[in-house]
Coordinates of C-alpha atoms in Angstrom, one line a residue:
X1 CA 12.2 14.0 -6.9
X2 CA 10.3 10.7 -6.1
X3 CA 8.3 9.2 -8.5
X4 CA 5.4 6.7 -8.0
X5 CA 4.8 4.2 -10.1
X6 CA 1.6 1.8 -10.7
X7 CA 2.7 -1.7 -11.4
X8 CA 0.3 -3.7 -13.6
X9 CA -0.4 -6.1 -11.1
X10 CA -2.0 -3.3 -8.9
X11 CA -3.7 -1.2 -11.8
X12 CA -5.3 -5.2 -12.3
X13 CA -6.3 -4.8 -8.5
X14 CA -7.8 -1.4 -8.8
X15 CA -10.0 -2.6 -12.4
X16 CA -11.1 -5.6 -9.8
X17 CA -12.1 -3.2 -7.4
X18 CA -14.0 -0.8 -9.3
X19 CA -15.7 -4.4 -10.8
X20 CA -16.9 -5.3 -7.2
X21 CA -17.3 -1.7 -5.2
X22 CA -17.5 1.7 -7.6
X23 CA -17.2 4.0 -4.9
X24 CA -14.2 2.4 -3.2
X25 CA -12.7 1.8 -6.9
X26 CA -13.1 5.7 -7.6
X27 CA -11.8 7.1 -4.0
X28 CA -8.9 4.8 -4.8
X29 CA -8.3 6.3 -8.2
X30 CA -8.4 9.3 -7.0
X31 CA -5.9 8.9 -4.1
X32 CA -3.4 7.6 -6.2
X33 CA -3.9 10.7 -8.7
X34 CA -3.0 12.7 -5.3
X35 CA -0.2 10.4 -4.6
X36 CA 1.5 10.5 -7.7
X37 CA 1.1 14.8 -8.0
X38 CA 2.3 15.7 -4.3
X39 CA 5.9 14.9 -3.6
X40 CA 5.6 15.9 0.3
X41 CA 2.9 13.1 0.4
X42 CA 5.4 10.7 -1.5
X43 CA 8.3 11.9 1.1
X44 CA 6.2 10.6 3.7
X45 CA 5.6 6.8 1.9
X46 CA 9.3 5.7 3.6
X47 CA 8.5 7.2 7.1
X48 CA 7.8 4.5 9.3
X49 CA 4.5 4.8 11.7
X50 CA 3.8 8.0 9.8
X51 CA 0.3 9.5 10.1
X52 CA -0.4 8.0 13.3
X53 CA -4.2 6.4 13.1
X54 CA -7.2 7.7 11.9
X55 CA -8.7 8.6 15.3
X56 CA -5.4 10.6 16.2
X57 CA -3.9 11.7 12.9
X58 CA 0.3 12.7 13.9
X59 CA 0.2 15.1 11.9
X60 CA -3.3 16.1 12.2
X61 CA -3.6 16.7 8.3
X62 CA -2.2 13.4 7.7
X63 CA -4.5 11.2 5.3
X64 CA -2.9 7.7 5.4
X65 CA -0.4 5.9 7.6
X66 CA 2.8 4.1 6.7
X67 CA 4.7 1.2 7.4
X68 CA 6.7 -1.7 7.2
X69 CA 5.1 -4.7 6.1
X70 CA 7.3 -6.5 8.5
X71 CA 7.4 -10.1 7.8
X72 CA 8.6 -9.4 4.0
X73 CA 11.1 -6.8 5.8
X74 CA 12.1 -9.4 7.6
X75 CA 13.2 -11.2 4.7
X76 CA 15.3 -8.7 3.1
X77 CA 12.5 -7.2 0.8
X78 CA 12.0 -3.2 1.0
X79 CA 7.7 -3.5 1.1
X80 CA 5.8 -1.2 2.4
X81 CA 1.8 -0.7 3.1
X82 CA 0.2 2.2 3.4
X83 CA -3.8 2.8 4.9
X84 CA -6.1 5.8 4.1
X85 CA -8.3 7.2 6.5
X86 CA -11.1 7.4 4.4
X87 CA -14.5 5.1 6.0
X88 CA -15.1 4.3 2.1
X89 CA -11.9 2.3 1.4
X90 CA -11.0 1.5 4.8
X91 CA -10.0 -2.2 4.0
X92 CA -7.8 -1.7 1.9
X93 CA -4.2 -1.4 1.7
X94 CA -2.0 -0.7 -0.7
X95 CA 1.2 -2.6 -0.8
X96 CA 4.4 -1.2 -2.5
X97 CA 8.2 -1.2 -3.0
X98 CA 10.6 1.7 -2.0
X99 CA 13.7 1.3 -4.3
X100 CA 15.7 4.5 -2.3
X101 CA 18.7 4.7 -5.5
X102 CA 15.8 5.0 -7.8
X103 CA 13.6 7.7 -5.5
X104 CA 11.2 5.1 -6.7
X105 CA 7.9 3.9 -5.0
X106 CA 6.0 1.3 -6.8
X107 CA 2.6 0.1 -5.7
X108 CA 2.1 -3.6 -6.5
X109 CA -1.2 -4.4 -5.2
X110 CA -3.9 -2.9 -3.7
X111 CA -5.5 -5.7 -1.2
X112 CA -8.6 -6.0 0.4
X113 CA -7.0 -6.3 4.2
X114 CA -8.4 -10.2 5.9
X115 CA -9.8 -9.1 10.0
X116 CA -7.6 -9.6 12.2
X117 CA -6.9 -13.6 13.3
X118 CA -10.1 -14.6 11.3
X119 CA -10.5 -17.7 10.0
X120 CA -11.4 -19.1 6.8
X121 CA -10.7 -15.2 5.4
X122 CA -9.4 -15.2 2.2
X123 CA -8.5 -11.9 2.0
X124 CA -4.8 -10.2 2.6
X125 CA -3.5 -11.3 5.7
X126 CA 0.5 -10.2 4.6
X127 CA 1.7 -13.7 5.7
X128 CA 4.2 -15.0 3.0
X129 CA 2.2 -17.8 2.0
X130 CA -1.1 -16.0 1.1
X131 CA -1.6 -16.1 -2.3
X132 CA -1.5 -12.5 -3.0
X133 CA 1.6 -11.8 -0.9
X134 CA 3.2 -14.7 -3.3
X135 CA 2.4 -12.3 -6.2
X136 CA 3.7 -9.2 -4.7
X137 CA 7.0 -10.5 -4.0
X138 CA 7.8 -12.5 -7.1
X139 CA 7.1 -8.9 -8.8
X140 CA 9.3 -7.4 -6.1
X141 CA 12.6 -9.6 -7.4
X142 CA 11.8 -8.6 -10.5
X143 CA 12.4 -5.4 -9.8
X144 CA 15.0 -5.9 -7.2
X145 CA 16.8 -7.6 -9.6
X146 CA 16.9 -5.3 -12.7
X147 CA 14.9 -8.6 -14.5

């Protein structure tokens, strides 16, 4: 059985976003309530391009989609972000670790997502640097590492 965890970096996130936007805050907490009870949605968390997009759902009852958050991939780190389809909380994506010996998934952040190429936008933009992505992966050794 997988198991989802909420790091306390990302339950930090979710207080910040309830602070700035209720709604999205709530529709938030409530996803990850669904998350954490339904194991066929957690199956799905390591299934890369799952859920297709939110205009053509693969499979049509899918809620979210998946994948890699490639550059961090890239550097041998198992991170992961997943989008809802939900209009209300859109922007946001939730970034997390898959540790497979563990059946472990463990959200680290949940980020308001930059636009595409836009600058001056401090928001998530998953390159390395960003401030937030330097966050998420110094919590990802941790737990990499058994720390």
């Amino acid at each position: 059985m997988y198991e989802f965890i909420i790091h306390d970096d990302a339950t930090g996130d979710l207080q910040d976003v309830l602070r700035t936007n209720r709604a999205a805050g709530l529709r938030l907490a409530k996803l990850l309530q669904q998350l954490q009870a339904d194991q066929d949605l957690l199956d799905r968390l390591s299934q890369r391009d799952y859920g297709g997009s939110p205009a053509r759902p693969r499979p049509r009852n899918a809620i979210f989609n998946t994948g890699f958050w490639v550059a961090a991939q890239d550097n041998g780190m198992n991170l992961w972000r997943l989008r809802y389809f939900d209009e209300l909380v859109e922007g946001y994506r939730l970034i997390y670790a898959f540790l497979p010996p563990e059946d472990q998934y463990i959200l680290l952040a949940i980020a308001e997502k930059a636009e595409y190429q836009a600058e001056n936008d401090e928001r998530f933009n998953y390159e390395l640097s960003h401030p937030l992505s330097v966050r998420i992966t110094a919590a990802y050794r941790v737990l990499a590492d058994g720390d």
